[in-house]
PDB file of C-alpha atoms in Angstrom:
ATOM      1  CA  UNK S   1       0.000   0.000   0.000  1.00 85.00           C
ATOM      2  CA  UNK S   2       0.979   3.661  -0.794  1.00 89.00           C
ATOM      3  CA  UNK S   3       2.153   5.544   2.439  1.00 93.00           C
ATOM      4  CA  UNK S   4       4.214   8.738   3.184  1.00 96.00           C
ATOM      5  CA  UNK S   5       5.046   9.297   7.083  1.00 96.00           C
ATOM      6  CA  UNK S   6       6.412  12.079   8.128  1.00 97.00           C
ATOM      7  CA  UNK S   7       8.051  13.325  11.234  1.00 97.00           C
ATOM      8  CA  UNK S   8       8.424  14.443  14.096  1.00 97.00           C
ATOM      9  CA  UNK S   9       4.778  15.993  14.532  1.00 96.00           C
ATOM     10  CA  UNK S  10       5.411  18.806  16.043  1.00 97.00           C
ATOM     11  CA  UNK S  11       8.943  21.245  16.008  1.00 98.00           C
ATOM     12  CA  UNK S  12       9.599  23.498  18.656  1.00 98.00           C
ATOM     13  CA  UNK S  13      12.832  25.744  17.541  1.00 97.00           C
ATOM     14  CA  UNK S  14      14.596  28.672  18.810  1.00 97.00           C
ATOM     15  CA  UNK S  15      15.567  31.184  16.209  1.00 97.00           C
ATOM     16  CA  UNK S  16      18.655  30.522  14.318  1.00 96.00           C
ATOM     17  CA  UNK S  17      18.116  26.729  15.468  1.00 97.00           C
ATOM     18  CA  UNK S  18      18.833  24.668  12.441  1.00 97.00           C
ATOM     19  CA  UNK S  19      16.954  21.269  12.149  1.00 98.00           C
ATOM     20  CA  UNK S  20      15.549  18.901   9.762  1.00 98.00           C
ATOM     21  CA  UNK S  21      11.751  17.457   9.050  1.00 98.00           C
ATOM     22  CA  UNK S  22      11.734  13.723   7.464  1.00 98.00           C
ATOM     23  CA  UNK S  23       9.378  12.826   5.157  1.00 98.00           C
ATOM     24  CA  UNK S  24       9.618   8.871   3.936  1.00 98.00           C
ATOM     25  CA  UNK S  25       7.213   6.924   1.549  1.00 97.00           C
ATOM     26  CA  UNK S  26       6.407   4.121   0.270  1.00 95.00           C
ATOM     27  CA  UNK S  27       5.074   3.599  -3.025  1.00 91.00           C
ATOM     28  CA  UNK S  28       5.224   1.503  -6.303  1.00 86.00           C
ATOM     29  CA  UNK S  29       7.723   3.793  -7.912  1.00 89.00           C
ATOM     30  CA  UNK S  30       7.944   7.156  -7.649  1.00 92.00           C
ATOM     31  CA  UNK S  31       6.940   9.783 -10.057  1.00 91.00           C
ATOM     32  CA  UNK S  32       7.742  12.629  -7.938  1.00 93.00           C
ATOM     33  CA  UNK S  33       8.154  13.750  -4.589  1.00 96.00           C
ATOM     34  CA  UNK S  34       6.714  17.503  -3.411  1.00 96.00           C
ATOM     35  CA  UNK S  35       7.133  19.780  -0.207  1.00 97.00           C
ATOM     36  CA  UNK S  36       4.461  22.106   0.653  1.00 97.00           C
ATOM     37  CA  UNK S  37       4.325  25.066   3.594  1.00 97.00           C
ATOM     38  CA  UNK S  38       0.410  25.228   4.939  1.00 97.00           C
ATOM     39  CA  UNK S  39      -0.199  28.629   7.074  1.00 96.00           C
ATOM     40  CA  UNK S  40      -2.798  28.445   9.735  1.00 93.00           C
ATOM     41  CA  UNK S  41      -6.636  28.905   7.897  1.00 92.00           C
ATOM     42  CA  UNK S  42      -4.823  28.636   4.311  1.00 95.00           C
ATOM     43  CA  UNK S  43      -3.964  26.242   1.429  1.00 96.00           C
ATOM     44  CA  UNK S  44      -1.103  24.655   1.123  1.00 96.00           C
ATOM     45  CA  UNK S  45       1.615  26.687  -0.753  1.00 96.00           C
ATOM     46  CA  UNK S  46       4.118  25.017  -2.926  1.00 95.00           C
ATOM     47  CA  UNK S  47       7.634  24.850  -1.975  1.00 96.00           C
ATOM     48  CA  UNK S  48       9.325  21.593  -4.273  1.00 95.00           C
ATOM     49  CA  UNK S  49       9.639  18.771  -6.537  1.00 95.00           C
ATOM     50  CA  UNK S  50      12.070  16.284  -6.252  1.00 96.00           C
ATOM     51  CA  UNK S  51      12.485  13.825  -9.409  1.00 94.00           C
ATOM     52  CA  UNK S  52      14.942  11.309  -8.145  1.00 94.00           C
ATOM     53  CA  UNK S  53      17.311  10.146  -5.270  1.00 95.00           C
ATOM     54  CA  UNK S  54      20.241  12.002  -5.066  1.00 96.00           C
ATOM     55  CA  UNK S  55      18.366  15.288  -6.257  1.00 97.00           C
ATOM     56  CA  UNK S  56      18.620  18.742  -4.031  1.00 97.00           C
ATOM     57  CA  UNK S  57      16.261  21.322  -4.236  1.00 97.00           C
ATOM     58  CA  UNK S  58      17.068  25.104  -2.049  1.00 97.00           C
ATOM     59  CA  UNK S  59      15.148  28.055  -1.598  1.00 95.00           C
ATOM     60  CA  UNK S  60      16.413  30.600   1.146  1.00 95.00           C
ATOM     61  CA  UNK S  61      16.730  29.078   4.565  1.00 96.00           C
ATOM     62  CA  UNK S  62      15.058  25.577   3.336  1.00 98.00           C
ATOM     63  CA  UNK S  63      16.669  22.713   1.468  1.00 98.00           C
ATOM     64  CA  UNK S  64      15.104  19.636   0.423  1.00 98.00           C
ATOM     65  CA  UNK S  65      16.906  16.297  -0.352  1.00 98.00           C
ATOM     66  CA  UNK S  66      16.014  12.690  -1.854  1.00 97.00           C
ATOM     67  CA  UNK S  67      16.788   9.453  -1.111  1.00 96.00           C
ATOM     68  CA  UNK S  68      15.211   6.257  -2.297  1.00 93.00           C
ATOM     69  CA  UNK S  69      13.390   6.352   0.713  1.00 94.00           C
ATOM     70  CA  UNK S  70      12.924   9.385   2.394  1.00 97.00           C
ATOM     71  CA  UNK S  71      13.129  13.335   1.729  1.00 98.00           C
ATOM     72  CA  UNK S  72      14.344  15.874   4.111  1.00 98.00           C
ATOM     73  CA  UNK S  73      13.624  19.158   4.357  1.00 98.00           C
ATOM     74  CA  UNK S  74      16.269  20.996   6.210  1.00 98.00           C
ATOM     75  CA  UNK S  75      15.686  24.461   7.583  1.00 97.00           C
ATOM     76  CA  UNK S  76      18.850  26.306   8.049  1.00 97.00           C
ATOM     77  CA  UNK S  77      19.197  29.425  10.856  1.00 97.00           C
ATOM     78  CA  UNK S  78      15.229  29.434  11.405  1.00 97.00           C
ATOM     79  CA  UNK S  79      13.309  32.776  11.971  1.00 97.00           C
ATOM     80  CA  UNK S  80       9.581  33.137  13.439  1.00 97.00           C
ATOM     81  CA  UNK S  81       8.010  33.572   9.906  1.00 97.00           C
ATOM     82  CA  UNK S  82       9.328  30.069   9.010  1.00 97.00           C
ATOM     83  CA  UNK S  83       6.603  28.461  11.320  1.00 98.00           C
ATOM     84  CA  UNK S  84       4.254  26.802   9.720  1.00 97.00           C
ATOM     85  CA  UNK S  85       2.951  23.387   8.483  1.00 97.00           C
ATOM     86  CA  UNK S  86       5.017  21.442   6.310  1.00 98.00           C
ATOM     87  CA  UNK S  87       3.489  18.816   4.261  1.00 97.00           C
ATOM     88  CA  UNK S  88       5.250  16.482   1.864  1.00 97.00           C
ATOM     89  CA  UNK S  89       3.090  14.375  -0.702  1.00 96.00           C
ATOM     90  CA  UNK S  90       4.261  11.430  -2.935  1.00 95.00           C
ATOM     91  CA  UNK S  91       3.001  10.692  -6.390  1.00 92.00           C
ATOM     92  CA  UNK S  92       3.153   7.072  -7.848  1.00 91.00           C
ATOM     93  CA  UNK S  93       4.214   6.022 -11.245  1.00 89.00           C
ATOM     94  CA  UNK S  94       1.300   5.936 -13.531  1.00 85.00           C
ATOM     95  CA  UNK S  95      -1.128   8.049 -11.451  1.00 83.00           C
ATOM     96  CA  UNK S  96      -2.193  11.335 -10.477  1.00 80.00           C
ATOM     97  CA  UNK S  97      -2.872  10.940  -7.237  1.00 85.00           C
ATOM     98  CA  UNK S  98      -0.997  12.582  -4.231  1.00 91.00           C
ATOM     99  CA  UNK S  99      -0.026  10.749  -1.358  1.00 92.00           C
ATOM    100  CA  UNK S 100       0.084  12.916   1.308  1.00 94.00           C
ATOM    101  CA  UNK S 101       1.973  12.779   4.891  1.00 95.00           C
ATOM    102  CA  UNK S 102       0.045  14.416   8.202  1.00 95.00           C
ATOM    103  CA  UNK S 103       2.433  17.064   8.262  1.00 96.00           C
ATOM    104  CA  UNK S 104       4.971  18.506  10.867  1.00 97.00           C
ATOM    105  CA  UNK S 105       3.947  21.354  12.711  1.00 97.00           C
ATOM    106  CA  UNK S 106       6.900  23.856  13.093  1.00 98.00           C
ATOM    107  CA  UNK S 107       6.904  26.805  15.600  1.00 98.00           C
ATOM    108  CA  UNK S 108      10.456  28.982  15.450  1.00 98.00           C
ATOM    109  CA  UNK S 109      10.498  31.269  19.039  1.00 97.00           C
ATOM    110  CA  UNK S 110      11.854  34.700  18.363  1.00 95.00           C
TER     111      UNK S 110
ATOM    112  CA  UNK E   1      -4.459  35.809 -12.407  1.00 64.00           C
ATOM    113  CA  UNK E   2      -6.544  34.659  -9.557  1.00 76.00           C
ATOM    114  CA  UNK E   3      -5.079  30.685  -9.472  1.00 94.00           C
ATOM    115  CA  UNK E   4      -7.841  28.739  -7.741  1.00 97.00           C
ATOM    116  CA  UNK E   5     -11.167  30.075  -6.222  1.00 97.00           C
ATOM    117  CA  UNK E   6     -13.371  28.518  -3.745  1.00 98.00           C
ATOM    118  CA  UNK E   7     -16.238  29.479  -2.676  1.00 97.00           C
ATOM    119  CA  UNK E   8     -18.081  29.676  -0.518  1.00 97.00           C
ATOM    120  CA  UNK E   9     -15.307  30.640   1.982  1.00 96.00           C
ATOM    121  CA  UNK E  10     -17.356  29.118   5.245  1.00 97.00           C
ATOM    122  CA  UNK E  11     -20.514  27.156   5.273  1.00 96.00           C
ATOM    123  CA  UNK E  12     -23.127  25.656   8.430  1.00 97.00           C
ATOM    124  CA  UNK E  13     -25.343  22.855   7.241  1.00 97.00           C
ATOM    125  CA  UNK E  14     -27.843  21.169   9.140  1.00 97.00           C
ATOM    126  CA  UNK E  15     -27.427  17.297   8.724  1.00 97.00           C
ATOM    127  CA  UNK E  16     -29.446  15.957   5.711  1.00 97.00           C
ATOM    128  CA  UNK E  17     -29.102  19.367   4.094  1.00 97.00           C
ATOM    129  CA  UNK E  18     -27.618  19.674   0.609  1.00 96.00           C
ATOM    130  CA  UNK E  19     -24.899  22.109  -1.282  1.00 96.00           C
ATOM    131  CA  UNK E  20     -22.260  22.500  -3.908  1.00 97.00           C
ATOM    132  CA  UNK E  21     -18.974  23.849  -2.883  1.00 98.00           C
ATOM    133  CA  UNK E  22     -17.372  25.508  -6.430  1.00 97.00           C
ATOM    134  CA  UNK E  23     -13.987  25.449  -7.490  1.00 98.00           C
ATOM    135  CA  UNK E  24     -12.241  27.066 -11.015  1.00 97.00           C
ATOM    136  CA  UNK E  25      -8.888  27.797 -11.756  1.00 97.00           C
ATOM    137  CA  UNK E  26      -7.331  29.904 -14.295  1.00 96.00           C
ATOM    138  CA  UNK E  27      -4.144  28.161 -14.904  1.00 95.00           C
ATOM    139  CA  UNK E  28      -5.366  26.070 -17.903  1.00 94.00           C
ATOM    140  CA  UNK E  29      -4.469  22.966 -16.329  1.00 94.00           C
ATOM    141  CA  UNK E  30      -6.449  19.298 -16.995  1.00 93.00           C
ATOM    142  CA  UNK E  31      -6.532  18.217 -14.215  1.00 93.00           C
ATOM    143  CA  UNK E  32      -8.109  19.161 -10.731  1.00 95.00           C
ATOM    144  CA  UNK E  33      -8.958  17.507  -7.500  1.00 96.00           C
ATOM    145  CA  UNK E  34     -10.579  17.800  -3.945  1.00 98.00           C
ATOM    146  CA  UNK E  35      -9.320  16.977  -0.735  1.00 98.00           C
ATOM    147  CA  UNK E  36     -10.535  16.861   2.745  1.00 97.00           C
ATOM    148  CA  UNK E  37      -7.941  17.780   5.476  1.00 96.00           C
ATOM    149  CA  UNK E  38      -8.801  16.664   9.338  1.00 94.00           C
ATOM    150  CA  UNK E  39      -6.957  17.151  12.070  1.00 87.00           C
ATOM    151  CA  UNK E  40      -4.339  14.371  12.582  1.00 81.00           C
ATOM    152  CA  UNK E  41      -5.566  12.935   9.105  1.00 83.00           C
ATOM    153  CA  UNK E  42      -3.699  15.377   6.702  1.00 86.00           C
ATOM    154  CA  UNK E  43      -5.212  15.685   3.391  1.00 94.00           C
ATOM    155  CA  UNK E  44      -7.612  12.985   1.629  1.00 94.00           C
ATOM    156  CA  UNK E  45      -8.425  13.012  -1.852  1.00 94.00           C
ATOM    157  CA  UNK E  46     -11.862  12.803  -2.462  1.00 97.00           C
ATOM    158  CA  UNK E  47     -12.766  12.851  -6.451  1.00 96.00           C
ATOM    159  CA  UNK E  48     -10.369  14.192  -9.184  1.00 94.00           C
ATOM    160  CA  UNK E  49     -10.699  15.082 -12.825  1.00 94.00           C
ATOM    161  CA  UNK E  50      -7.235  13.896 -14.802  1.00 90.00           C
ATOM    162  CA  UNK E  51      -9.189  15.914 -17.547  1.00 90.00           C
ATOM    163  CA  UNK E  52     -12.267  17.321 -18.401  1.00 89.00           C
ATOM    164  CA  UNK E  53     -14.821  14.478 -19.256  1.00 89.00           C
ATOM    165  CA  UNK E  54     -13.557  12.237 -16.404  1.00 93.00           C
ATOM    166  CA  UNK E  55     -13.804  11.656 -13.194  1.00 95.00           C
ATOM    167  CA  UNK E  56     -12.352   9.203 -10.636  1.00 94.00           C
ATOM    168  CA  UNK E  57     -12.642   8.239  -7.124  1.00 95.00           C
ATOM    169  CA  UNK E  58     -10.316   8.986  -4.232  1.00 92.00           C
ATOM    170  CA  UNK E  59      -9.625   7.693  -0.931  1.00 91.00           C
ATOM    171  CA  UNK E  60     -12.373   8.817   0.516  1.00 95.00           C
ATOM    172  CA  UNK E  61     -15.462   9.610  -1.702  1.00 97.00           C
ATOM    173  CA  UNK E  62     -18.731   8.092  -0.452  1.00 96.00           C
ATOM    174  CA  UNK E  63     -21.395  10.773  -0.023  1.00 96.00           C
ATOM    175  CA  UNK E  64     -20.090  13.056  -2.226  1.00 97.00           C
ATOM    176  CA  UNK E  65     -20.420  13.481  -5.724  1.00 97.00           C
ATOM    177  CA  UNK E  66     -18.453  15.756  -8.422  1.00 97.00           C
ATOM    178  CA  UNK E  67     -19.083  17.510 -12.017  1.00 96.00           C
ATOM    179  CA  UNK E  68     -16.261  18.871 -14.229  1.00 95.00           C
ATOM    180  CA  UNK E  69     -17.975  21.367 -15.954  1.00 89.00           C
ATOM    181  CA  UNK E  70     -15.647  22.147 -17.985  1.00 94.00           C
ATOM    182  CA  UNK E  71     -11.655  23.024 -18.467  1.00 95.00           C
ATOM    183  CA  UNK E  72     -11.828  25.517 -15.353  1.00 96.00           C
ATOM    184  CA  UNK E  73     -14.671  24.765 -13.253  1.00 97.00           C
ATOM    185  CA  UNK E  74     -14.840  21.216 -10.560  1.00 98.00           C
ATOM    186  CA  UNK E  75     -17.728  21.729  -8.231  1.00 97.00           C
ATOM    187  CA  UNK E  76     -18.167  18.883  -5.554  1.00 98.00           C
ATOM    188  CA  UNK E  77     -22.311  18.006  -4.125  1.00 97.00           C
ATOM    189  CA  UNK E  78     -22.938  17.042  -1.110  1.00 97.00           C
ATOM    190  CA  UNK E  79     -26.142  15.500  -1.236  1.00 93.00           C
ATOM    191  CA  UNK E  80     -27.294  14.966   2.384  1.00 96.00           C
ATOM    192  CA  UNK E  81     -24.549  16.232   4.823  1.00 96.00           C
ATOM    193  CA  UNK E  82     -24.054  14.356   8.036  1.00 97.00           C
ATOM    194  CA  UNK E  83     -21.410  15.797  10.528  1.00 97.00           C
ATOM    195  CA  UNK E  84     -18.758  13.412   9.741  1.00 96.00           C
ATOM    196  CA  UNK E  85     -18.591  15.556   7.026  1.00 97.00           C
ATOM    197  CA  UNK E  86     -17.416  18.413   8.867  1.00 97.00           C
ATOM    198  CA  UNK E  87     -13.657  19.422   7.772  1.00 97.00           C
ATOM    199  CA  UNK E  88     -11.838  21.857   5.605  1.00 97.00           C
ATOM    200  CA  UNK E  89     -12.554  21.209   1.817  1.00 98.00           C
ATOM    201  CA  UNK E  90      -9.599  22.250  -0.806  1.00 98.00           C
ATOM    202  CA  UNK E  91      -9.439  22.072  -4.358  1.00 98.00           C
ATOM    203  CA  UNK E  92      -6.207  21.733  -6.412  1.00 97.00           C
ATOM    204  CA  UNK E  93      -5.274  21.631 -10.232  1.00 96.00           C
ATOM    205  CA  UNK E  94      -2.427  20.629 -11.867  1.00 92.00           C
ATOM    206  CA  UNK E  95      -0.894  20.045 -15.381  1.00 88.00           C
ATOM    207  CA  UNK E  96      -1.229  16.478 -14.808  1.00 74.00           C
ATOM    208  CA  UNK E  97       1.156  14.774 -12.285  1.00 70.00           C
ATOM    209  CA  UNK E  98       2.962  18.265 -12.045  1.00 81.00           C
ATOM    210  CA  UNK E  99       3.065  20.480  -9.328  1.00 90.00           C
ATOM    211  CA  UNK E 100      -0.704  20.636  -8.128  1.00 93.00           C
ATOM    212  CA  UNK E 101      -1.992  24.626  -7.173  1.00 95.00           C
ATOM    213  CA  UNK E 102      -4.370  24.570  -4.263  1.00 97.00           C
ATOM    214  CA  UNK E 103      -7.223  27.099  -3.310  1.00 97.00           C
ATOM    215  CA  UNK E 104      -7.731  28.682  -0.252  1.00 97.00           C
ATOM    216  CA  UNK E 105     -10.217  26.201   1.057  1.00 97.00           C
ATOM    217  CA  UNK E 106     -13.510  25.861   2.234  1.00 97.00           C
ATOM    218  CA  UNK E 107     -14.595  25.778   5.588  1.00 97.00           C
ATOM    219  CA  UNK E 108     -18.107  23.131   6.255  1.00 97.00           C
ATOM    220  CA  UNK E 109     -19.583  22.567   9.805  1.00 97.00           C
ATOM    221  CA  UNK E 110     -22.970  20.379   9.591  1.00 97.00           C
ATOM    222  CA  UNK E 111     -24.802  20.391  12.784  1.00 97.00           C
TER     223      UNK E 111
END
């Protein structure tokens, strides 16, 4: 069965604390791999898209990696606006369909 | 260039009560979905559209029904609302297995 897991639940950071969210999956083959950033009362916003293991992906203070396995998404030197909900979502070969993880739930203290 | 609408924004419904939440996009994308997101459940597909003329089933899609109306437009009925179906409702396009756009959601308490 298709699954994507992601932890920890829940972040606490202190500003400038650098850390890293997992994100790992299983499904038959992997047509792509994608981070989101959901704000409280929003939709999700689109961050990445990771093709294939090995593949790195940056924007600012995030990064996002790929194994055949897993993704992280590393957040370098956090600040306060960084908090949010990151969702990660995988897509099978031969579908459509997103397969998404419940999220971690990040909160950088000032 | 609006991206994806929703509306309404926030909706009560007395169980057994009916409605269509309305989606459209302006991205010219094929394909569009909707989700459910619950706490501690993250998001659930419901019904999506691959392209206008089709429809498929999600994960989670009984007592619910959809209609692409066209390249822009996926609206999503519910045809007797019971509170289970309480949640946050989203809709999302894409350019097929691309990078899917999401709207800004639709709030649904049924009493």
């Amino acid at each position: 069965e298709d699954q994507v897991t992601q932890s920890p639940e829940a972040l606490r950071l202190q500003e400038g604390e650098s850390s890293s969210l997992n994100c790992s999956y299983t499904v038959s083959g992997l047509r792509g791999l994608f981070w989101y950033r959901q704000d409280p009362g929003k939709g999700p916003e689109f961050l990445f898209t990771l093709y294939s293991a090995g593949e790195e992906k940056e924007k600012e203070r995030l990064k996002a990696t790929l194994t055949k396995k897993e993704s992280f998404l590393h957040i370098t030197a956090p600040k306060p606006e960084d908090s949010a909900t990151y969702l990660c979502a995988a897509v099978p070969s031969g579908t459509y369909k997103y397969i998404f993880g419940t999220g971690t739930r990040l909160k950088v203290l000032a | 260039n609006a991206g994806v609408t929703q509306t309404p924004k926030f909706q009560v419904l007395k169980t057994g009560q009916s409605m269509t939440l309305q989606c459209a996009q302006d991205m010219n994308h094929n394909s569009m979905y909707w989700y459910r997101q619950d706490p501690g459940m993250g998001l659930r597909l419901i019904y999506y559209s691959a392209s206008e003329g089709t429809t498929d089933k999600g994960e989670v899609p009984n007592g619910y029904n959809v209609s692409r109306l066209n390249k822009r437009e996926f609206s999503l009925r519910l045809e007797s609302a019971a509170p289970s179906q309480t949640s946050v409702y989203f809709c999302a396009s894409s350019s097929g297995a691309e990078t899917q756009y999401f709207g800004p959601g639709t709030r649904l308490l049924v009493l």
